[in-house]
Short mmCIF file of C-alpha atoms and ligand atoms in Angstrom, two decimals:
data_model
loop_
_atom_site.label_atom_id
_atom_site.label_comp_id
_atom_site.label_asym_id
_atom_site.label_seq_id
_atom_site.Cartn_x
_atom_site.Cartn_y
_atom_site.Cartn_z
CA MET A 1 -8.11 -40.01 8.56
CA ASN A 2 -7.75 -36.30 8.85
CA ARG A 3 -4.19 -35.38 7.95
CA VAL A 4 -4.12 -33.60 4.62
CA PHE A 5 -1.07 -32.75 2.52
CA ILE A 6 -1.56 -30.29 -0.34
CA LYS A 7 1.07 -30.06 -3.09
CA THR A 8 0.81 -26.98 -5.27
CA TYR A 9 2.08 -26.60 -8.82
CA GLY A 10 1.77 -23.47 -10.97
CA CYS A 11 1.28 -19.81 -10.23
CA GLN A 12 0.50 -17.64 -7.20
CA MET A 13 -3.18 -18.04 -7.99
CA ASN A 14 -2.81 -21.73 -7.27
CA GLU A 15 -0.87 -21.06 -4.09
CA ARG A 16 -3.67 -18.84 -2.93
CA ASP A 17 -6.34 -21.41 -3.87
CA SER A 18 -4.44 -24.08 -1.93
CA GLU A 19 -4.28 -21.82 1.13
CA ALA A 20 -8.01 -21.21 0.93
CA VAL A 21 -8.69 -24.96 0.67
CA ALA A 22 -6.36 -25.54 3.64
CA ALA A 23 -8.22 -22.95 5.71
CA LEU A 24 -11.62 -24.49 4.87
CA LEU A 25 -10.35 -27.95 5.74
CA ARG A 26 -8.97 -26.76 9.09
CA ASP A 27 -12.33 -25.23 9.91
CA LYS A 28 -13.83 -28.66 9.42
CA GLY A 29 -11.39 -30.34 11.78
CA TYR A 30 -8.80 -31.60 9.29
CA SER A 31 -5.15 -30.93 10.00
CA ILE A 32 -2.82 -29.73 7.26
CA VAL A 33 0.54 -31.48 7.37
CA PRO A 34 3.77 -30.18 5.83
CA GLU A 35 4.94 -33.52 4.41
CA GLU A 36 3.23 -36.29 2.54
CA VAL A 37 4.75 -39.23 4.43
CA ASN A 38 2.14 -39.41 7.16
CA ALA A 39 -0.76 -37.86 5.28
CA ASP A 40 -4.09 -39.68 4.96
CA VAL A 41 -5.16 -37.41 2.13
CA ILE A 42 -2.94 -36.05 -0.66
CA LEU A 43 -4.30 -33.27 -2.85
CA LEU A 44 -2.42 -32.05 -5.92
CA ASN A 45 -3.31 -28.53 -7.03
CA THR A 46 -2.25 -28.57 -10.64
CA CYS A 47 -1.22 -26.31 -13.55
CA SER A 48 -1.78 -26.71 -17.29
CA VAL A 49 0.01 -23.66 -18.64
CA ARG A 50 2.76 -25.72 -20.30
CA GLU A 51 2.85 -29.37 -21.13
CA GLN A 52 5.73 -29.92 -18.74
CA ALA A 53 3.63 -28.65 -15.83
CA GLU A 54 0.94 -31.21 -16.63
CA GLN A 55 3.48 -34.01 -17.04
CA LYS A 56 4.91 -33.32 -13.58
CA ALA A 57 1.52 -33.56 -11.90
CA ILE A 58 0.48 -36.62 -13.91
CA GLY A 59 3.73 -38.35 -13.00
CA LYS A 60 3.14 -37.59 -9.34
CA ALA A 61 -0.49 -38.72 -9.50
CA GLY A 62 0.68 -41.99 -11.13
CA HIS A 63 3.04 -42.68 -8.22
CA LEU A 64 0.31 -41.91 -5.72
CA SER A 65 -2.10 -44.24 -7.53
CA ALA A 66 0.43 -47.03 -7.24
CA ARG A 67 0.79 -46.30 -3.50
CA LYS A 68 -2.96 -46.33 -3.19
CA ARG A 69 -3.13 -49.84 -4.57
CA ARG A 70 -0.91 -50.95 -1.67
CA ASN A 71 -2.83 -48.79 0.81
CA PRO A 72 -6.48 -48.40 -0.27
CA ASN A 73 -7.14 -46.02 2.62
CA LEU A 74 -4.93 -43.35 1.10
CA ILE A 75 -7.11 -40.66 -0.46
CA VAL A 76 -5.79 -38.90 -3.55
CA GLY A 77 -7.33 -35.90 -5.28
CA ILE A 78 -6.42 -33.66 -8.21
CA MET A 79 -7.59 -30.06 -8.11
CA GLY A 80 -7.14 -26.92 -10.15
CA CYS A 81 -6.28 -26.13 -13.75
CA MET A 82 -5.36 -29.61 -14.99
CA ALA A 83 -8.42 -31.12 -13.31
CA GLN A 84 -10.47 -28.50 -15.14
CA ASN A 85 -8.67 -29.02 -18.44
CA LYS A 86 -8.66 -32.80 -18.51
CA GLY A 87 -11.75 -33.61 -16.47
CA ASP A 88 -12.86 -37.22 -16.64
CA THR A 89 -10.13 -38.18 -19.11
CA LEU A 90 -7.84 -38.05 -16.06
CA VAL A 91 -9.82 -40.89 -14.57
CA ASP A 92 -9.43 -42.95 -17.74
CA LYS A 93 -5.73 -42.83 -17.10
CA LEU A 94 -5.82 -42.86 -13.30
CA PRO A 95 -8.96 -44.79 -12.25
CA ASP A 96 -7.89 -44.89 -8.60
CA LEU A 97 -8.29 -41.15 -8.05
CA ASP A 98 -10.83 -40.20 -5.38
CA LEU A 99 -11.38 -36.58 -6.37
CA VAL A 100 -11.11 -34.42 -9.48
CA ILE A 101 -11.99 -30.84 -8.51
CA GLY A 102 -12.10 -27.95 -10.99
CA THR A 103 -11.07 -24.32 -10.52
CA GLN A 104 -14.57 -23.12 -9.60
CA LYS A 105 -15.10 -25.84 -6.98
CA PHE A 106 -12.25 -25.48 -4.50
CA HIS A 107 -14.71 -24.58 -1.75
CA ARG A 108 -16.44 -27.95 -2.22
CA VAL A 109 -13.32 -29.95 -1.33
CA PRO A 110 -14.18 -30.38 2.40
CA ASP A 111 -17.65 -31.80 1.68
CA HIS A 112 -16.37 -34.12 -1.00
CA LEU A 113 -13.62 -35.32 1.28
CA ASP A 114 -16.12 -35.98 4.09
CA ASN A 115 -18.06 -38.19 1.69
CA VAL A 116 -15.03 -40.17 0.57
CA ILE A 117 -14.00 -40.72 4.20
CA ALA A 118 -17.51 -41.76 5.24
CA SER A 119 -17.54 -44.40 2.51
CA LEU A 120 -14.09 -45.68 3.52
CA ASN A 121 -15.42 -46.00 7.07
CA GLY A 122 -18.31 -48.08 5.77
CA LEU A 123 -20.83 -45.32 6.38
CA GLY A 124 -21.75 -44.79 2.77
CA PRO A 125 -21.59 -46.45 -0.61
CA LYS A 126 -18.14 -46.68 -2.17
CA PRO A 127 -18.26 -43.77 -4.56
CA ALA A 128 -16.70 -43.74 -7.99
CA THR A 129 -14.23 -40.89 -8.45
CA ILE A 130 -15.97 -37.64 -7.53
CA ILE A 131 -15.60 -35.32 -10.52
CA ASP A 132 -16.74 -31.77 -9.85
CA ILE A 133 -15.63 -29.40 -12.60
CA ALA A 134 -18.77 -27.48 -13.52
CA GLU A 135 -18.91 -23.71 -13.75
CA GLU A 136 -20.34 -22.03 -10.68
CA LYS A 137 -21.77 -18.55 -10.57
CA GLY A 138 -20.12 -16.51 -7.82
CA SER A 139 -17.24 -18.96 -7.34
CA GLN A 140 -14.77 -16.02 -7.42
CA ASN A 141 -16.19 -15.03 -4.03
CA THR A 142 -15.28 -18.34 -2.43
CA ILE A 143 -11.49 -17.81 -2.42
CA LYS A 144 -11.41 -15.70 0.72
CA SER A 145 -10.57 -17.94 3.68
CA HIS A 146 -7.21 -17.69 5.37
CA VAL A 147 -5.80 -19.83 8.12
CA GLU A 148 -7.21 -18.38 11.31
CA ASP A 149 -4.51 -18.09 13.90
CA ASN A 150 -1.33 -17.43 12.01
CA ALA A 151 -1.62 -15.02 9.09
CA ASN A 152 1.29 -14.73 6.68
CA VAL A 153 3.38 -11.58 6.99
CA ALA A 154 3.05 -11.28 3.20
CA ALA A 155 -0.29 -12.61 2.00
CA PHE A 156 -1.94 -13.18 -1.37
CA VAL A 157 -5.46 -11.90 -1.96
CA SER A 158 -7.46 -13.02 -4.98
CA ILE A 159 -9.40 -10.08 -6.43
CA MET A 160 -10.82 -11.77 -9.51
CA GLN A 161 -10.91 -15.04 -11.37
CA GLY A 162 -10.70 -15.97 -15.04
CA CYS A 163 -9.57 -14.13 -18.14
CA ASN A 164 -11.37 -12.70 -21.16
CA MET A 165 -8.27 -12.22 -23.30
CA LYS A 166 -7.56 -14.56 -26.12
CA CYS A 167 -3.79 -14.79 -26.21
CA SER A 168 -3.29 -17.42 -28.87
CA TYR A 169 -0.88 -19.60 -26.85
CA CYS A 170 -2.73 -19.59 -23.54
CA ILE A 171 -4.91 -22.22 -21.90
CA VAL A 172 -5.80 -20.12 -18.84
CA PRO A 173 -9.14 -18.79 -20.19
CA LYS A 174 -10.16 -22.43 -20.62
CA THR A 175 -8.99 -23.58 -17.19
CA ARG A 176 -10.09 -20.53 -15.23
CA GLY A 177 -13.20 -19.44 -17.13
CA SER A 178 -14.28 -15.93 -18.00
CA GLU A 179 -13.38 -12.85 -15.98
CA ARG A 180 -15.30 -12.46 -12.71
CA ALA A 181 -14.47 -9.78 -10.14
CA ARG A 182 -15.01 -9.91 -6.40
CA PRO A 183 -16.82 -6.96 -4.79
CA MET A 184 -14.41 -4.23 -3.68
CA ASN A 185 -15.72 -4.05 -0.11
CA GLU A 186 -15.24 -7.80 0.41
CA ILE A 187 -11.63 -7.57 -0.74
CA VAL A 188 -11.01 -4.62 1.57
CA ASP A 189 -12.64 -6.43 4.51
CA GLU A 190 -10.54 -9.51 3.83
CA ILE A 191 -7.34 -7.43 3.90
CA LYS A 192 -8.40 -5.62 7.08
CA ALA A 193 -8.95 -8.99 8.76
CA LEU A 194 -5.51 -10.17 7.59
CA VAL A 195 -3.87 -7.02 8.91
CA ALA A 196 -5.59 -7.51 12.27
CA LYS A 197 -3.88 -10.91 12.42
CA GLY A 198 -0.42 -9.61 11.53
CA THR A 199 -0.21 -9.34 7.74
CA LYS A 200 1.91 -6.37 6.61
CA GLU A 201 2.04 -6.90 2.85
CA VAL A 202 -0.57 -7.99 0.32
CA THR A 203 -0.25 -9.04 -3.30
CA LEU A 204 -3.49 -8.61 -5.20
CA LEU A 205 -3.94 -11.49 -7.63
CA GLY A 206 -5.74 -11.81 -10.94
CA GLN A 207 -4.94 -12.79 -14.53
CA ILE A 208 -5.23 -9.14 -15.61
CA VAL A 209 -5.59 -7.11 -12.47
CA ASN A 210 -5.90 -3.75 -14.22
CA GLN A 211 -9.05 -5.08 -15.90
CA TYR A 212 -10.52 -5.63 -12.43
CA ALA A 213 -14.30 -5.11 -12.45
CA VAL A 214 -14.29 -2.88 -15.55
CA ARG A 215 -17.76 -4.08 -16.36
CA GLU A 216 -19.13 -4.15 -12.80
CA PHE A 217 -17.89 -0.83 -11.36
CA PRO A 218 -17.88 2.60 -13.03
CA PHE A 219 -14.80 4.73 -13.61
CA VAL A 220 -14.76 7.62 -11.10
CA ASP A 221 -12.78 10.79 -11.97
CA LYS A 222 -11.24 8.81 -14.85
CA LYS A 223 -9.95 6.28 -12.34
CA SER A 224 -10.44 2.60 -13.18
CA PRO A 225 -12.04 0.28 -10.61
CA PHE A 226 -8.58 -1.26 -10.06
CA VAL A 227 -7.11 2.13 -9.17
CA GLN A 228 -10.07 2.78 -6.86
CA LEU A 229 -9.37 -0.56 -5.20
CA LEU A 230 -5.67 0.31 -4.79
CA GLU A 231 -6.66 3.58 -3.11
CA LYS A 232 -8.92 1.76 -0.67
CA VAL A 233 -6.27 -0.82 0.14
CA ASN A 234 -3.67 1.91 0.57
CA ALA A 235 -5.91 3.49 3.21
CA ILE A 236 -5.98 0.37 5.39
CA GLU A 237 -4.27 1.20 8.64
CA GLY A 238 -1.50 -1.17 9.68
CA LEU A 239 -0.89 -2.45 6.16
CA GLU A 240 2.62 -1.50 4.99
CA ARG A 241 3.04 -2.74 1.44
CA ILE A 242 0.94 -3.45 -1.66
CA ARG A 243 1.90 -5.40 -4.78
CA PHE A 244 -0.20 -6.84 -7.59
CA THR A 245 0.19 -9.41 -10.34
CA SER A 246 -0.30 -9.52 -13.31
CA PRO A 247 -1.21 -6.35 -15.12
CA HIS A 248 -1.58 -6.17 -18.91
CA PRO A 249 -0.31 -3.34 -21.14
CA VAL A 250 -3.85 -2.92 -22.42
CA GLY A 251 -5.60 -0.61 -19.98
CA PHE A 252 -2.34 0.35 -18.20
CA ARG A 253 -3.21 4.04 -18.28
CA ASP A 254 -2.00 7.18 -16.53
CA ASP A 255 -4.40 6.71 -13.60
CA LEU A 256 -2.52 3.51 -12.72
CA ILE A 257 0.93 4.87 -13.56
CA GLU A 258 0.36 7.83 -11.22
CA CYS A 259 -0.39 5.46 -8.35
CA TYR A 260 3.35 4.91 -8.12
CA THR A 261 3.75 8.46 -6.85
CA ARG A 262 0.44 8.90 -5.03
CA LEU A 263 0.07 5.72 -3.01
CA PRO A 264 2.93 5.34 -0.55
CA LYS A 265 2.18 1.69 0.24
CA LEU A 266 2.36 0.63 -3.40
CA CYS A 267 5.85 -0.86 -3.65
CA GLU A 268 8.19 0.29 -6.38
CA TYR A 269 7.95 -3.10 -8.03
CA LEU A 270 6.04 -4.16 -11.14
CA HIS A 271 5.64 -7.52 -12.80
CA PHE A 272 4.85 -6.59 -16.39
CA PRO A 273 4.66 -9.40 -18.97
CA MET A 274 6.13 -8.42 -22.34
CA GLN A 275 6.01 -11.90 -23.99
CA SER A 276 7.92 -10.78 -27.11
CA GLY A 277 9.76 -7.76 -28.50
CA SER A 278 8.61 -8.37 -32.08
CA ASN A 279 5.40 -6.68 -33.18
CA LYS A 280 4.81 -9.45 -35.69
CA ILE A 281 4.96 -12.10 -32.95
CA LEU A 282 2.91 -9.99 -30.50
CA LYS A 283 0.24 -9.83 -33.18
CA ALA A 284 0.41 -13.58 -33.78
CA MET A 285 0.16 -14.07 -30.02
CA ARG A 286 -2.93 -11.84 -30.08
CA ARG A 287 -1.38 -9.50 -27.55
CA PRO A 288 -3.02 -6.23 -28.57
CA TYR A 289 -0.12 -3.79 -28.01
CA SER A 290 3.09 -2.87 -29.76
CA ILE A 291 6.55 -3.09 -28.24
CA GLU A 292 6.72 0.70 -28.59
CA ARG A 293 3.65 1.10 -26.38
CA PHE A 294 5.02 -1.41 -23.88
CA LYS A 295 8.27 0.58 -23.65
CA MET A 296 6.40 3.84 -23.36
CA ILE A 297 4.51 2.63 -20.29
CA ILE A 298 7.78 1.59 -18.64
CA ASP A 299 9.40 4.92 -19.57
CA LYS A 300 6.54 6.83 -17.98
CA ILE A 301 6.72 4.80 -14.77
CA ARG A 302 10.51 5.15 -14.58
CA ALA A 303 10.22 8.90 -15.10
CA LEU A 304 8.05 9.02 -11.98
CA ARG A 305 9.85 6.29 -10.02
CA PRO A 306 13.42 5.86 -11.27
CA ASP A 307 14.00 3.33 -8.48
CA ILE A 308 11.28 0.91 -9.62
CA TYR A 309 12.09 -2.79 -10.04
CA ILE A 310 10.48 -4.45 -13.04
CA SER A 311 10.08 -8.13 -13.88
CA THR A 312 8.52 -9.74 -16.93
CA ASP A 313 7.38 -12.92 -18.70
CA ILE A 314 8.79 -13.87 -22.11
CA ILE A 315 7.92 -16.77 -24.39
CA VAL A 316 10.69 -17.88 -26.77
CA GLY A 317 10.07 -20.11 -29.78
CA PHE A 318 6.50 -19.10 -30.55
CA PRO A 319 5.59 -20.46 -34.03
CA GLY A 320 6.99 -18.15 -36.72
CA GLU A 321 9.63 -16.55 -34.44
CA THR A 322 12.55 -15.93 -36.83
CA GLU A 323 16.06 -14.84 -35.88
CA THR A 324 14.98 -11.28 -36.65
CA ASP A 325 11.97 -11.57 -34.33
CA PHE A 326 14.10 -13.00 -31.57
CA GLU A 327 16.67 -10.26 -32.11
CA ALA A 328 13.86 -7.73 -31.50
CA THR A 329 13.03 -9.52 -28.25
CA ARG A 330 16.68 -9.66 -27.25
CA THR A 331 17.20 -5.95 -27.95
CA ALA A 332 14.07 -4.87 -26.08
CA PHE A 333 14.89 -7.21 -23.19
CA GLU A 334 18.39 -5.76 -22.90
CA ALA A 335 17.27 -2.16 -23.29
CA LEU A 336 14.53 -2.41 -20.68
CA LYS A 337 16.94 -3.81 -18.07
CA PHE A 338 14.52 -6.12 -16.30
CA ASP A 339 15.40 -6.96 -12.72
CA MET A 340 13.75 -10.38 -12.93
CA ALA A 341 12.18 -12.44 -15.68
CA TYR A 342 10.45 -15.72 -16.27
CA VAL A 343 11.52 -16.97 -19.69
CA PHE A 344 9.36 -19.79 -21.03
CA LYS A 345 9.92 -22.08 -23.99
CA TYR A 346 6.77 -22.20 -26.06
CA SER A 347 4.55 -25.21 -25.42
CA VAL A 348 1.53 -26.03 -27.61
CA ARG A 349 -1.68 -26.11 -25.60
CA PRO A 350 -4.77 -27.98 -26.75
CA GLY A 351 -7.74 -25.86 -27.69
CA THR A 352 -5.76 -22.62 -28.10
CA THR A 353 -5.90 -20.68 -31.36
CA ALA A 354 -2.16 -21.24 -31.91
CA GLU A 355 -2.54 -25.01 -31.63
CA PRO A 356 -2.94 -25.58 -35.39
CA GLU A 357 0.43 -23.86 -35.99
CA GLY A 358 2.10 -26.76 -34.20
CA ASP A 359 5.54 -26.35 -32.67
CA PRO A 360 7.88 -25.64 -35.60
CA ILE A 361 10.78 -24.08 -33.66
CA SER A 362 13.28 -26.73 -32.60
CA LYS A 363 14.03 -27.50 -28.97
CA GLU A 364 17.66 -26.47 -29.52
CA THR A 365 16.70 -23.05 -30.88
CA LYS A 366 14.31 -22.47 -27.98
CA GLU A 367 16.98 -23.52 -25.51
CA LYS A 368 19.55 -21.22 -27.16
CA ARG A 369 17.17 -18.22 -27.10
CA ASN A 370 16.22 -18.99 -23.52
CA GLN A 371 19.90 -19.00 -22.47
CA ILE A 372 20.66 -15.75 -24.27
CA LEU A 373 17.91 -13.95 -22.33
CA LEU A 374 18.88 -15.55 -19.02
CA ASP A 375 22.50 -14.44 -19.53
CA ILE A 376 21.37 -10.86 -20.08
CA LEU A 377 19.17 -11.09 -17.01
CA ARG A 378 21.95 -12.41 -14.79
CA HIS A 379 24.13 -9.53 -15.86
CA THR A 380 21.49 -6.81 -15.39
CA SER A 381 20.21 -8.02 -12.06
CA LEU A 382 23.70 -8.58 -10.65
CA GLU A 383 24.69 -5.08 -11.69
CA ARG A 384 21.63 -3.57 -10.03
CA ASN A 385 22.19 -5.61 -6.87
CA GLN A 386 25.86 -4.59 -6.73
CA SER A 387 24.78 -0.97 -6.70
CA LEU A 388 23.03 -1.74 -3.39
CA ILE A 389 26.20 -2.82 -1.56
CA GLY A 390 26.77 -0.49 1.36
CA THR A 391 23.28 1.00 1.20
CA ALA A 392 20.52 0.69 3.82
CA GLN A 393 17.37 -1.07 2.57
CA GLU A 394 13.93 -1.32 4.15
CA VAL A 395 13.26 -5.03 4.64
CA LEU A 396 10.09 -6.75 5.80
CA ILE A 397 11.19 -9.83 7.74
CA GLU A 398 8.98 -12.74 6.63
CA GLY A 399 10.36 -15.63 8.65
CA PRO A 400 13.33 -17.87 9.46
CA ALA A 401 15.54 -19.00 6.56
CA LYS A 402 15.54 -22.72 5.74
CA ARG A 403 19.05 -23.07 7.07
CA GLY A 404 17.84 -21.73 10.47
CA ASN A 405 20.59 -20.73 12.90
CA GLY A 406 19.25 -17.26 13.59
CA ILE A 407 19.17 -16.38 9.89
CA PHE A 408 15.98 -14.78 8.56
CA VAL A 409 14.52 -13.99 5.15
CA GLY A 410 12.79 -10.82 4.09
CA ARG A 411 12.21 -8.69 1.03
CA THR A 412 12.91 -5.14 0.00
CA ARG A 413 10.13 -3.01 -1.47
CA GLY A 414 11.66 -3.90 -4.86
CA TYR A 415 10.98 -7.60 -4.10
CA ARG A 416 14.63 -8.49 -3.65
CA LYS A 417 15.17 -11.38 -1.29
CA VAL A 418 17.35 -10.46 1.70
CA ILE A 419 19.15 -12.82 4.07
CA VAL A 420 19.93 -11.33 7.45
CA PRO A 421 20.83 -12.53 10.95
CA ALA A 422 17.91 -11.42 13.14
CA SER A 423 15.58 -12.66 15.86
CA GLU A 424 12.10 -14.20 15.86
CA ARG A 425 10.80 -11.00 17.47
CA LEU A 426 11.41 -9.15 14.21
CA VAL A 427 9.22 -11.38 12.04
CA GLY A 428 6.55 -9.13 10.55
CA GLN A 429 8.60 -5.99 11.23
CA LEU A 430 10.08 -3.49 8.82
CA VAL A 431 13.78 -3.22 9.59
CA SER A 432 16.70 -1.41 8.08
CA VAL A 433 19.42 -3.66 6.64
CA LYS A 434 22.87 -2.69 5.42
CA ILE A 435 23.66 -4.73 2.31
CA ASN A 436 27.08 -6.39 2.38
CA GLU A 437 27.06 -9.08 -0.29
CA VAL A 438 24.93 -9.82 -3.34
CA THR A 439 24.32 -12.42 -6.01
CA ALA A 440 22.06 -11.96 -9.04
CA SER A 441 19.06 -13.06 -6.99
CA THR A 442 19.79 -12.44 -3.31
CA LEU A 443 21.10 -9.74 -1.00
CA THR A 444 22.84 -10.46 2.30
CA GLY A 445 23.27 -7.92 5.05
CA ASP A 446 23.18 -6.90 8.70
CA LEU A 447 20.55 -5.16 10.75
CA ILE A 448 21.15 -1.49 11.33
CA ILE A 449 20.38 -0.82 14.95
CA ALA A 450 19.12 2.69 15.59
CA ASP A 451 21.06 4.61 18.27
N1 SAH B 529 -2.32 -13.57 -17.02
C1 SAH B 529 -0.93 -13.43 -17.06
C2 SAH B 529 -0.17 -14.70 -17.41
C3 SAH B 529 -0.57 -15.98 -16.84
S1 SAH B 529 0.29 -17.37 -17.47
C4 SAH B 529 -0.60 -12.40 -18.10
O1 SAH B 529 -1.24 -12.30 -19.12
O2 SAH B 529 0.36 -11.71 -17.88
C5 SAH B 529 1.97 -16.99 -17.00
C6 SAH B 529 2.93 -16.94 -18.14
O3 SAH B 529 3.06 -18.22 -18.72
C7 SAH B 529 2.54 -16.05 -19.31
O4 SAH B 529 2.81 -14.71 -19.08
C8 SAH B 529 3.36 -16.63 -20.44
O5 SAH B 529 4.61 -15.99 -20.53
C9 SAH B 529 3.55 -18.09 -20.04
N2 SAH B 529 2.79 -18.98 -20.92
C10 SAH B 529 1.45 -19.05 -21.06
N3 SAH B 529 1.12 -19.98 -21.97
C11 SAH B 529 2.29 -20.51 -22.42
C12 SAH B 529 2.61 -21.50 -23.40
N4 SAH B 529 1.68 -22.11 -24.08
N5 SAH B 529 3.93 -21.79 -23.60
C13 SAH B 529 4.89 -21.15 -22.91
N6 SAH B 529 4.65 -20.21 -21.99
C14 SAH B 529 3.37 -19.88 -21.75
FE1 SF4 B 530 -3.43 -16.08 -20.71
FE2 SF4 B 530 -3.38 -13.84 -22.05
FE3 SF4 B 530 -5.25 -14.21 -20.21
FE4 SF4 B 530 -2.74 -13.84 -19.47
S1 SF4 B 530 -4.01 -12.36 -20.55
S2 SF4 B 530 -4.13 -15.42 -18.70
S3 SF4 B 530 -1.58 -14.85 -21.08
S4 SF4 B 530 -5.04 -15.34 -22.11
FE1 F3S B 531 -1.87 -20.64 -12.92
FE2 F3S B 531 -1.09 -22.71 -14.33
FE3 F3S B 531 -3.63 -22.35 -13.90
S1 F3S B 531 -0.24 -20.71 -14.41
S2 F3S B 531 -3.89 -20.16 -13.70
S3 F3S B 531 -2.08 -22.75 -12.38
S4 F3S B 531 -2.74 -23.06 -15.78
#
């Protein structure tokens, strides 16, 4: 009864939460299995950010419920954002679920699972679905466990939970609660422990990382708590690379911009959500910046680090987005030459301030706008990648490629995926790779062996 399969939907935050749950379960004697076929327990860590994300997880949970009717010993749980958002209404639809665990209760999964298993073994009363979605003070400090023996070469570290912004389209403040920061020293200790086990790269995670602890820690020498944290992480011996996601244009000041020249471990890569290029739509989205300010921040960073790679998030088809508004997005998107982008079609989310506006932009228009941006992106990122042909790039080898056969996968400091023939010995090492071939998303090359 102890083989657990965790399926994760949604963002890096969720991936990190799933890892932390996996580590806690292992500590309690459960084994985490890579496939669901032989699992005794299946946990879905879910996302609510767009309706489609919820539909996927509900569809999956429906299939698992049907399987459970044939095999009552199968344990099925739903965790994360959709569990938080839908709560007990999930059980109305899926009465066979064993667990519904909210975003502040991940650390309770092992105990809840023990109880379900005890009851299946006849050691306790058959419980109704366990629904645990309350708020919990200090829950941001519970996402800190990593699997003991085998740390990831590139690891995620959660530095805060929740969000205090009120972007009119977004359900995250509802699913993740209000902003709560972890203490700086605990984050630093966690990263030191990861490095001791072989981690070379960390990505600091939060909904708005540059807002990290603005209420809890003072500014020192005009440096925000987030910049202070970056400095401390940069000083960790043995760590090679730092990334973070996501920052917000609000509060992206010079102290942070200058980090790109001061802190050598901070990679020349930035994920910087723009959402729209129209000031009218940004205002309707309640994103409190103008496109001019957004561009100015990027200009300043590029002046300091011309080699930086920048990715973004865009929503097309927000209510009220006219052809002129979209044209402003298209122009800004093209001018800023993003290296990567996630383009989302607007999806109405219950309880958000944009909900009453409905979804007036047709599916076809959204699809068309989506394609226009993706075409620009393909062109820009291919062009940038082609400029790398023949150059030597620093690559951190993360592990074997899926296709195996001595082929490994790594990333450049700019977060470009690199495919390279190598050996197991090089996993976790920084190597130099000569780039031979490229597509819009991937580089392929050969190791450069030093004389
Ligand atoms: N905290 C991050 C974003 C988290 S959600 C930030 O503010 O940058 C990830 C992305 O999902 C957002 O940047 C946005 O582009 C997209 N998104 C959020 N709500 C959405 C909705 N209702 N419809 C479509 N896309 C949405
Ligand atoms: Fe959502 Fe806005 Fe918060 Fe990001 S900043 S999580 S988009 S409310
Ligand atoms: Fe992430 Fe989706 Fe929740 S984007 S924070 S898993 S709603």
